[in-house]
Short mmCIF file of C-alpha atoms in Angstrom, two decimals:
data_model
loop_
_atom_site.label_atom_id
_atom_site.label_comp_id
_atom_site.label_asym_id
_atom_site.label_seq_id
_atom_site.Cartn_x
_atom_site.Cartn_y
_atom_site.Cartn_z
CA UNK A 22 115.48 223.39 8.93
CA UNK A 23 115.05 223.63 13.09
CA UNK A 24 111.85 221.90 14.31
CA UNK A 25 109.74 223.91 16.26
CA UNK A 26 108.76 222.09 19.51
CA UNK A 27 105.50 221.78 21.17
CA UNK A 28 104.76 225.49 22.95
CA UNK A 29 107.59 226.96 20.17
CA UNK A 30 107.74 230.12 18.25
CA UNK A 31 104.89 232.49 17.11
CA UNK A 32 104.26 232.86 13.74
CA UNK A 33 102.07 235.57 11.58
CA UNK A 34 99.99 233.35 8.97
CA UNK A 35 97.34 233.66 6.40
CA UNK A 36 95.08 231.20 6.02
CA UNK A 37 94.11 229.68 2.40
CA UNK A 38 91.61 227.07 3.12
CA UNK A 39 89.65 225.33 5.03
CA UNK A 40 91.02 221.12 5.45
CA UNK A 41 88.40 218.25 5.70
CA UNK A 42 88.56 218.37 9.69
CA UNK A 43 86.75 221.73 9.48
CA UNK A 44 90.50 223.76 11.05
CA UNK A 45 92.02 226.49 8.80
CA UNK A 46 95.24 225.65 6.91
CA UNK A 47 98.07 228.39 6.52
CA UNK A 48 101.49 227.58 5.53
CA UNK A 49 105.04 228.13 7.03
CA UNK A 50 108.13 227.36 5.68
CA UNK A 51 106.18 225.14 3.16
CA UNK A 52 104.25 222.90 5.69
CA UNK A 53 100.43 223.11 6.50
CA UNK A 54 99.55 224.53 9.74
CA UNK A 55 96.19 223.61 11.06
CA UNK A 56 94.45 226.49 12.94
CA UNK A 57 91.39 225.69 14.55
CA UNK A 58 88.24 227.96 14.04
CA UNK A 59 90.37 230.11 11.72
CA UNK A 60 88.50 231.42 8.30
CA UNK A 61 89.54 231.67 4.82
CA UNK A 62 91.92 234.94 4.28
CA UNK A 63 92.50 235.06 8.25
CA UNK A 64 95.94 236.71 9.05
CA UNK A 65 96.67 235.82 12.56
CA UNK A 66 99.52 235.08 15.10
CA UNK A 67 99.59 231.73 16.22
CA UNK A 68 101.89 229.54 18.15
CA UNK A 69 103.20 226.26 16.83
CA UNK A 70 102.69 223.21 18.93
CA UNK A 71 103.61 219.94 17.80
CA UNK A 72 103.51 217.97 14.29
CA UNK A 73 100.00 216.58 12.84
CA UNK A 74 100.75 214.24 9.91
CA UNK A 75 103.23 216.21 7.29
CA UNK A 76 102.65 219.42 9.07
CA UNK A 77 101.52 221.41 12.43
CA UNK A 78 99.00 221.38 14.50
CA UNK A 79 98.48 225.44 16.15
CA UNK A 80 97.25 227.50 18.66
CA UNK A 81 95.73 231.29 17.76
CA UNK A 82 96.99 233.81 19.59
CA UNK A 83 95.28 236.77 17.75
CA UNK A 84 93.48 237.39 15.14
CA UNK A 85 94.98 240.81 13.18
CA UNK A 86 92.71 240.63 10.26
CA UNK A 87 89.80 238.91 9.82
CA UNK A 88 88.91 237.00 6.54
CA UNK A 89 85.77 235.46 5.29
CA UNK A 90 84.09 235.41 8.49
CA UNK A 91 80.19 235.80 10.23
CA UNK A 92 79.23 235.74 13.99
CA UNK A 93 79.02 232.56 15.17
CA UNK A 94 74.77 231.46 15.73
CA UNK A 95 76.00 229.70 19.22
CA UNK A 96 77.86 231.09 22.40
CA UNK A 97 79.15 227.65 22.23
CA UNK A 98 81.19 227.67 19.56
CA UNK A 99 84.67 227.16 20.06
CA UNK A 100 84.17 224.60 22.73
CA UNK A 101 81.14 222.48 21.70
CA UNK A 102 82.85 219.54 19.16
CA UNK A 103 79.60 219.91 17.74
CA UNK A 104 80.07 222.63 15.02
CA UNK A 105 83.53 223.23 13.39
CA UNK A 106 82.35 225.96 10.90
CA UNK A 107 79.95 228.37 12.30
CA UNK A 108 82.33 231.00 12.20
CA UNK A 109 82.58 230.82 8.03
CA UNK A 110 80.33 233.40 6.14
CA UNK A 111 78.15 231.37 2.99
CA UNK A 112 80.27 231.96 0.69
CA UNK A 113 83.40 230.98 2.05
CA UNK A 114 81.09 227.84 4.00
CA UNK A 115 79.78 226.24 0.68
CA UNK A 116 83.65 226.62 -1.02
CA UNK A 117 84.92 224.78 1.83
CA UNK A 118 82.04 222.02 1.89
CA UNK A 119 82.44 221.61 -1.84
CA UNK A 120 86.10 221.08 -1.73
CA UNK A 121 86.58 218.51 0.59
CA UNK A 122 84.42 216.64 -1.92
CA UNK A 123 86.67 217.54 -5.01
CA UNK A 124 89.57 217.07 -3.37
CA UNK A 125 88.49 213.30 -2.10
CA UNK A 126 88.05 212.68 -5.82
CA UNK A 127 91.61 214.26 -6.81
CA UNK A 128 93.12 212.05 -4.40
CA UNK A 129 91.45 209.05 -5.78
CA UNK A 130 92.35 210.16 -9.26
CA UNK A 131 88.65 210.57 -10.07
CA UNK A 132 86.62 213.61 -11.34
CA UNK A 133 82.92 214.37 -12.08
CA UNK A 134 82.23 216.96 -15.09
CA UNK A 135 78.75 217.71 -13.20
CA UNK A 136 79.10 218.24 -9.48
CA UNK A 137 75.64 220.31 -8.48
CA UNK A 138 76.10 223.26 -5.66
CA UNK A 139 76.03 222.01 -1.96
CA UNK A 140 72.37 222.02 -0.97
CA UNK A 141 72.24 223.64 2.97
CA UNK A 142 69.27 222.16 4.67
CA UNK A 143 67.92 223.94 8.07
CA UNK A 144 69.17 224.31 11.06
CA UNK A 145 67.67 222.94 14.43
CA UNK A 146 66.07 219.98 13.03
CA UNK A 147 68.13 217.22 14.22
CA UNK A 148 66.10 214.56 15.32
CA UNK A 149 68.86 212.84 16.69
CA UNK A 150 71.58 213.23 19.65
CA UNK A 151 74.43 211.65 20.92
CA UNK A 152 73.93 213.54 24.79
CA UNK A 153 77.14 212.78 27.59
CA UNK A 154 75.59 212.55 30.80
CA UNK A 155 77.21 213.49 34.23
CA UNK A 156 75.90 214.68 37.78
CA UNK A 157 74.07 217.39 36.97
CA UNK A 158 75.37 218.09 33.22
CA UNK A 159 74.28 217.29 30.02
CA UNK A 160 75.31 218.08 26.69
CA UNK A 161 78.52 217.54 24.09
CA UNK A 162 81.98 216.84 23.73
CA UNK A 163 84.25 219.98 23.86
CA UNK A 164 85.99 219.54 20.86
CA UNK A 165 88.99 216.81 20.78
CA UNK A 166 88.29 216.07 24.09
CA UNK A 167 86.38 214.35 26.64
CA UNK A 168 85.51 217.23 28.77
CA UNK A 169 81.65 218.05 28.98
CA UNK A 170 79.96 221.06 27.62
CA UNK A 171 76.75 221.78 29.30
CA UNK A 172 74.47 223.04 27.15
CA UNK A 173 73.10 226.49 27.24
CA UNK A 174 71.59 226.67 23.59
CA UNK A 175 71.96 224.66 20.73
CA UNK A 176 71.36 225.67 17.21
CA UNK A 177 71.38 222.35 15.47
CA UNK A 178 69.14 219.93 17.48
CA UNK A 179 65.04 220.04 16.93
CA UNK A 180 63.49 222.23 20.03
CA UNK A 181 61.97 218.68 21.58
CA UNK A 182 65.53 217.37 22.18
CA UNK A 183 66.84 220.78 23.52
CA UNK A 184 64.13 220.46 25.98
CA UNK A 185 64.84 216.96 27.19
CA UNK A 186 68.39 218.29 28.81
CA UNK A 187 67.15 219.98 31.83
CA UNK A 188 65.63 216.98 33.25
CA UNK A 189 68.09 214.85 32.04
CA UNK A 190 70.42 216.90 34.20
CA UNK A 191 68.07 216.44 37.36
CA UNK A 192 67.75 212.29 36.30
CA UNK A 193 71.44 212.73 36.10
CA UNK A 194 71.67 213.25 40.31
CA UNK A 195 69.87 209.99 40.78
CA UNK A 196 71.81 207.37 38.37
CA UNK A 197 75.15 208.36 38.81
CA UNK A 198 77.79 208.91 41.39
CA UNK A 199 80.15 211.98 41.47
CA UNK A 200 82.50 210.34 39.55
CA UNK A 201 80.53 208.39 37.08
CA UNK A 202 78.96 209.52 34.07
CA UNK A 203 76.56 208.21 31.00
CA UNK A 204 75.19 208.55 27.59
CA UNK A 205 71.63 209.63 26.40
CA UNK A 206 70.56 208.66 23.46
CA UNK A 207 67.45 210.57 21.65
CA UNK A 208 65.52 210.05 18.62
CA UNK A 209 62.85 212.43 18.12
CA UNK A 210 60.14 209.86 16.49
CA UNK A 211 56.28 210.75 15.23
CA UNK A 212 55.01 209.57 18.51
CA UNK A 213 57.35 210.69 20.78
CA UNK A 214 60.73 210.95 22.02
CA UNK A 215 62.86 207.12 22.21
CA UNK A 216 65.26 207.24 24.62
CA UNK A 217 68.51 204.97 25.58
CA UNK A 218 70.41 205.85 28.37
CA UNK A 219 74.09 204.20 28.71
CA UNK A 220 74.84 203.55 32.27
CA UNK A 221 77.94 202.32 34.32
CA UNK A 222 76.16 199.57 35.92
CA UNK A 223 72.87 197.81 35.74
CA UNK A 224 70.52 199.84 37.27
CA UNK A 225 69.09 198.93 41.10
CA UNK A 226 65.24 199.08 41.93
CA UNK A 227 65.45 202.81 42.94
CA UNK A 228 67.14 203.59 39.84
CA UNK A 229 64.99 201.56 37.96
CA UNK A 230 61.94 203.11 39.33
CA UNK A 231 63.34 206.71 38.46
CA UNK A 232 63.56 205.95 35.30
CA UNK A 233 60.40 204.77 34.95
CA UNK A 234 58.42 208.00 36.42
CA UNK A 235 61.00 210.43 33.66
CA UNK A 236 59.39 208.59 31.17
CA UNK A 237 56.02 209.41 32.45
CA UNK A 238 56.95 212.80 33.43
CA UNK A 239 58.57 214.04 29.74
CA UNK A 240 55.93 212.04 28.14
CA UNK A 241 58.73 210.08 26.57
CA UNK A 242 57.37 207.23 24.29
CA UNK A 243 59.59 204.82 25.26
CA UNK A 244 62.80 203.97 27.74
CA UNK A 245 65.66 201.69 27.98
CA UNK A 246 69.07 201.43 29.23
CA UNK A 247 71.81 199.88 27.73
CA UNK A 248 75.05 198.84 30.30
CA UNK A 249 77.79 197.46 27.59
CA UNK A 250 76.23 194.82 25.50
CA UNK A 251 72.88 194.24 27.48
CA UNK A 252 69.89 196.92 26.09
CA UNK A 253 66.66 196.40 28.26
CA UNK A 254 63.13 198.37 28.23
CA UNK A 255 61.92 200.31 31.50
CA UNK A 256 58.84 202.04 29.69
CA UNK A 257 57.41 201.98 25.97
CA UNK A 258 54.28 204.00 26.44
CA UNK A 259 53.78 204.07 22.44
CA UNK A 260 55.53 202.68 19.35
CA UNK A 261 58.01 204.61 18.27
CA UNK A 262 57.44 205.46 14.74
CA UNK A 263 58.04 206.86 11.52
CA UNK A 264 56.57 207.27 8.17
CA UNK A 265 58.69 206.54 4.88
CA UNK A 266 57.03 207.60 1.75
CA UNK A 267 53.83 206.98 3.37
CA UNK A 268 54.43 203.91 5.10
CA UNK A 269 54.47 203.85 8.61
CA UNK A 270 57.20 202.05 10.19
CA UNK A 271 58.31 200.95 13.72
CA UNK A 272 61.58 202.27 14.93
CA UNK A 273 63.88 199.18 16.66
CA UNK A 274 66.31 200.28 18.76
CA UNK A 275 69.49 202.03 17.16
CA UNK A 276 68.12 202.01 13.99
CA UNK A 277 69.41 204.14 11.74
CA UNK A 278 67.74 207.25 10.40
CA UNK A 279 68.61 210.40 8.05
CA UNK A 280 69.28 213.76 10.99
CA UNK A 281 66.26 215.59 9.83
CA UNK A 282 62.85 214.75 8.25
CA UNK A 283 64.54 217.46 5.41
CA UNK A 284 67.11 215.51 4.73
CA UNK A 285 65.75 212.30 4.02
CA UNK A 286 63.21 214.08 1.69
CA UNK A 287 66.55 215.23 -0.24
CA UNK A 288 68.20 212.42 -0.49
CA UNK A 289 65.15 210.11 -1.12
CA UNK A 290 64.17 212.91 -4.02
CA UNK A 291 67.83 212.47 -5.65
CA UNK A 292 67.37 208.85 -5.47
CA UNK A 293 64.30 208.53 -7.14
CA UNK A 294 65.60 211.33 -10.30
CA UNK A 295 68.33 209.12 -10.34
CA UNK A 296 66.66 205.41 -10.72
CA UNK A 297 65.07 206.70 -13.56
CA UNK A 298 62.17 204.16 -15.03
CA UNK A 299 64.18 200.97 -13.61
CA UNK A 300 61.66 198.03 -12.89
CA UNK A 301 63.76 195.90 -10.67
CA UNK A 302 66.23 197.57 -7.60
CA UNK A 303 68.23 196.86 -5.19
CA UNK A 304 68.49 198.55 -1.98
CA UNK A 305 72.16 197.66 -0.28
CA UNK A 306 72.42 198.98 3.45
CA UNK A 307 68.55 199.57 3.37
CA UNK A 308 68.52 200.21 7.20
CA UNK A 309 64.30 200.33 7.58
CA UNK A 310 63.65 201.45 4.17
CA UNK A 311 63.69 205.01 3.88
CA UNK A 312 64.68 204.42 0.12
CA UNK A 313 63.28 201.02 -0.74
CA UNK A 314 59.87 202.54 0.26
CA UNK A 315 60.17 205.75 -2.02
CA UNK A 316 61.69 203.65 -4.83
CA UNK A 317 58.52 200.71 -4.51
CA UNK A 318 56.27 203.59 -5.95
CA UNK A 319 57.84 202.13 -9.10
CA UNK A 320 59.57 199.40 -8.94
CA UNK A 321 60.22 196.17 -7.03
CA UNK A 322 62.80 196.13 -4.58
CA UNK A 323 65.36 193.72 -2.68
CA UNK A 324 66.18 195.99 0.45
CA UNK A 325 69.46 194.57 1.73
CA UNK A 326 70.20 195.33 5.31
CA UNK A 327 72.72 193.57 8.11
CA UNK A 328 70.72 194.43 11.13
CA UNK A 329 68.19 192.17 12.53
CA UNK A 330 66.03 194.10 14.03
CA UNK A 331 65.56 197.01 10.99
CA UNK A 332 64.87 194.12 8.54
CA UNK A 333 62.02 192.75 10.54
CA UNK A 334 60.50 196.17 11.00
CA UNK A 335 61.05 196.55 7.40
CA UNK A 336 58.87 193.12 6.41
CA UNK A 337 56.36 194.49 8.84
CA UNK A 338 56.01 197.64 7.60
CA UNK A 339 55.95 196.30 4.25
CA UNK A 340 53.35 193.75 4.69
CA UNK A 341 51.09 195.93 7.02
CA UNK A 342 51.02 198.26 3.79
CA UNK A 343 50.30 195.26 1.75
CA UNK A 344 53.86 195.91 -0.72
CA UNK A 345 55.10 192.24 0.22
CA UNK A 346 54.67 191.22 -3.80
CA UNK A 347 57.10 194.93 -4.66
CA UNK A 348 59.10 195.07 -1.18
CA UNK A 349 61.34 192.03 -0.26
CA UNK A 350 63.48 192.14 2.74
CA UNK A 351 67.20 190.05 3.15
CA UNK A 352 69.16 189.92 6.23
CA UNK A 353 73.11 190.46 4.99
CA UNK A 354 76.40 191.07 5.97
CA UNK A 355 77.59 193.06 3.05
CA UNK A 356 80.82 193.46 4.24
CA UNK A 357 81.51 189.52 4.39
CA UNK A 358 79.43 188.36 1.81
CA UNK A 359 78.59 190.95 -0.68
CA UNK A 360 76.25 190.40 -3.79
CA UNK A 361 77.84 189.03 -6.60
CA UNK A 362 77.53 189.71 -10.32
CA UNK A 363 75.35 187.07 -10.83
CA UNK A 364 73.07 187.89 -7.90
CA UNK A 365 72.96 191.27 -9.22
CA UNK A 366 72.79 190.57 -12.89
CA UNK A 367 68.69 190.95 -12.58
CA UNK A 368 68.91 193.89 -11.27
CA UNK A 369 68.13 197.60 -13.34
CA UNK A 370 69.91 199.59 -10.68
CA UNK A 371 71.33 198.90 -7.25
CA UNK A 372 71.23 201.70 -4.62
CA UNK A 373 74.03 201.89 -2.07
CA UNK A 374 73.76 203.95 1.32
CA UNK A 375 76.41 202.55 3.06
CA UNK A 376 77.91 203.60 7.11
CA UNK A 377 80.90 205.92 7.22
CA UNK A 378 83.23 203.35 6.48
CA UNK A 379 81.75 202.89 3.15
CA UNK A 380 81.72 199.92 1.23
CA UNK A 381 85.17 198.24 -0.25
CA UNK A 382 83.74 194.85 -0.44
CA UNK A 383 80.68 195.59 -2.26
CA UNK A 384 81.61 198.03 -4.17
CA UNK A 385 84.38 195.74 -5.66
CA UNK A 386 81.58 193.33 -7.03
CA UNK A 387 79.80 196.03 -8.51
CA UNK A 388 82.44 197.09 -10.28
CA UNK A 389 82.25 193.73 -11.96
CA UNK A 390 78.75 193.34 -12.25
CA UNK A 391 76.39 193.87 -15.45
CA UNK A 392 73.83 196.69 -13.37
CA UNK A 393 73.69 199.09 -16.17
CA UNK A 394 73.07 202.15 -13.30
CA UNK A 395 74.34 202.50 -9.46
CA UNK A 396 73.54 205.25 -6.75
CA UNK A 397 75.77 205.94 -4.15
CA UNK A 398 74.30 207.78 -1.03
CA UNK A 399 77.38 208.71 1.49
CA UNK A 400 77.98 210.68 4.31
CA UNK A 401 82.16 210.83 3.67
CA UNK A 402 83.78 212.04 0.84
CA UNK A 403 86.87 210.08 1.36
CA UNK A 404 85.18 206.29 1.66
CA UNK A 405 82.80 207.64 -1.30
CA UNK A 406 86.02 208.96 -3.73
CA UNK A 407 87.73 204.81 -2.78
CA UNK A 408 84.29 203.12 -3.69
CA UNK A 409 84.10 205.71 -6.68
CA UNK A 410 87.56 204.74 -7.67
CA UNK A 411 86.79 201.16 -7.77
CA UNK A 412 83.59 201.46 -9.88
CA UNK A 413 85.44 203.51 -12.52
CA UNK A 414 88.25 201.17 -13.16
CA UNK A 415 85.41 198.60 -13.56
CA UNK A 416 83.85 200.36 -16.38
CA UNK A 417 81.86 202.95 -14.85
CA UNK A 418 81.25 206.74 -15.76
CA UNK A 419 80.46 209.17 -12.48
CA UNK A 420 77.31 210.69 -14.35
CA UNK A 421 76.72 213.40 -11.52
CA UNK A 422 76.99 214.06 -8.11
CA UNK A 423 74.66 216.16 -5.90
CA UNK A 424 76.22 217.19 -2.01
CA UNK A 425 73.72 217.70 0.86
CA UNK A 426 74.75 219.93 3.71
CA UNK A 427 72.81 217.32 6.18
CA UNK A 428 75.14 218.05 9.65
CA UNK A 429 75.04 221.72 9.04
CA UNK A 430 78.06 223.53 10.47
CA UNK A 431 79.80 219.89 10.47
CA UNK A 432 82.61 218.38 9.24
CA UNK A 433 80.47 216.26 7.25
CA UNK A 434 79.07 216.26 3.62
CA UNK A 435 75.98 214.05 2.70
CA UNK A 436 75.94 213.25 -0.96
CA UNK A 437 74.60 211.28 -3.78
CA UNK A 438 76.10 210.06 -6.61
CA UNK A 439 75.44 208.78 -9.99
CA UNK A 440 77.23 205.86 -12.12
CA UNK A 441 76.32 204.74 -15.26
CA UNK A 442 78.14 201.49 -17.23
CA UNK A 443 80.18 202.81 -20.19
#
């Protein structure tokens, strides 16, 4: 068979599905072709450019006849690397969602008899954002790419975050040169708007002082900026805070936090069905608690976390709201020294909400441990379906799983999962 070359022949495809990267994916001459933006039942002309893993990677030309497709929400889309599916009408959006989460199980060799529909929480409600910073621009990633969209509108952030880019365009003419550029990074918090702004270089006095008067000029409740390794405060006019099943906690830098106040109230509702009436828990990758708080309303809890800073606001929290006795708090590096089966062994369940990477290490002692029941929460499919794996070869049955459409018009699926010793 001739290899096409990058910038080689035109081809008329139909595309069948939509692959975990959020492109379309028609087939020629037996080989996927990955068409970006395209929609289920799309025929189109495209023009093949060079190989991606066992197939193509393409450029549309044309569209001749459109498929399962809606009018995008943003004039953005198709540049912005924020949204790969926007284009996808709800039908064809929840299919596509849903089967990037059977098909991680398939290719683990795993299935689940009772997979629940994807649940799509609400748009523009992120209460978090990744913003790249240049002079006079501010905004996302175009997509695969490091070129800067400046944005006009977006549909996914919460309105208070929106608003912070127009002045963080004007700050923008102050810190940087023409050449240089930043990051912003915003968490929209109960008492305000924390803010971390990744510079080039330490800032000077004059830079220093500008950042000081945005704060008090957008009302921020509190600013730092972060050059490599270093992370210092200009302004914290209030605590940054938040509230986790009724208990108020401080936000520490970075921390880590569900997008949207919706989604943790999901997730944290799946967790609790699934704990069932176990007395004793145990909270791995607890980050500040937004489970081990809901779960204390029953039981007591060992919240496991690796971060310094989110365990201490954790105790805090925890004392302040007089749970010490039902909330306990452990500094850990799960990935180099996981629980073992005898630390777990007094344990009802364990709860596992784990960073994108997932969690081979621990999940290989649970698999050997005596926890009669386990709940994963992940935001991958694929690092879920290889901790899956490993549970069910150790004896464990996947009793349900329940998928979250958290980063709405993502390539991302939120879910939570169910395991029960056999």
């Amino acid at each position: 068979m001739r290899a096409a070359e990058p910038g080689g022949e035109a081809v008329t495809l139909t595309v069948e599905r939509v692959g975990q990267r959020g492109d379309g994916i028609a087939f020629w001459r037996g080989e996927p072709v990955f068409l970006p933006f395209s929609a289920p039942g799309d025929q189109l002309r495209a023009r093949l450019l060079q190989r991606r893993g066992q197939g193509w990677s393409a450029k549309v030309e044309a569209l001749l006849v459109p498929g399962a497709r809606m009018q995008p929400v943003c004039r953005h889309f198709g540049q912005c690397g924020g949204c790969a599916l926007q284009h996808l009408d709800d039908a064809a959006y929840a299919a596509a969602k849903l089967a990037w989460l059977e098909a991680a199980l398939a290719h683990q060799g795993s299935t689940c008899s009772t997979i629940y529909p994807v649940r799509r929480l609400q748009p523009g409600t992120r209460r978090r954002a990744r913003f790249q910073l240049a002079r006079g621009r501010a905004g996302f990633h175009a997509r695969q790419s490091h070129q800067l969209i400046d944005l006009a509108e977006c549909a996914v952030i919460a309105p208070p975050l929106f608003a912070l880019l127009a002045p963080l365009r004007r700050l923008s003419l102050v810190l940087f040169e023409p050449a240089e550029s930043g990051i912003a990074n915003a968490t929209l918090s109960e008492t305000g708007i924390d803010l971390a702004i990744e510079l080039p270089h330490p800032p000077d006095l004059r830079r220093l002082e500008t950042l000081a008067a945005f704060a008090e000029a957008e009302d921020l409740a509190q600013l730092s900026w972060r050059c490599g390794d270093e992370l210092a405060p200009v302004a914290r006019r209030r605590q940054p805070r938040v509230t986790l099943a009724g208990i108020a906690v401080d936000l520490p830098p970075d921390a880590f936090l569900q997008p949207s106040l919706e989604a943790e109230a999901a997730l944290s509702e799946a967790v609790l069905a699934m704990a069932g009436e176990a007395g004793r828990i145990a909270d791995l990758y607890a980050g500040i608690g937004t489970f081990a708080f809901a779960l204390a309303a029953k039981a007591k809890v060992l919240a496991v976390e690796g971060s310094e800073a989110s365990v201490a606001a954790l105790a805090r929290a925890a004392a302040r709201a007089g749970l010490s006795g039902r909330v306990s708090a452990e500094r850990r590096d799960l990935a180099a020294r996981p629980l073992d089966s005898e630390e777990m062994a007094r344990f009802d369940a364990v709860v596992f909400d784990p960073p994108y990477a997932g969690a081979r290490e621990q999940s290989a002692a649970l698999a050997v441990s005596p926890v009669p029941r386990i709940i994963a929460v992940s935001c991958n499919p694929a690092s879920f379906a290889r901790d899956a794996r490993a549970l069910v070869d150790g004896g464990y049955s996947v009793v349900e799983i329940r998928p979250f459409d958290a980063f709405i018009w993502s390539a991302n699926l939120e879910l939570v999962a169910l395991f029960e010793r056999r």
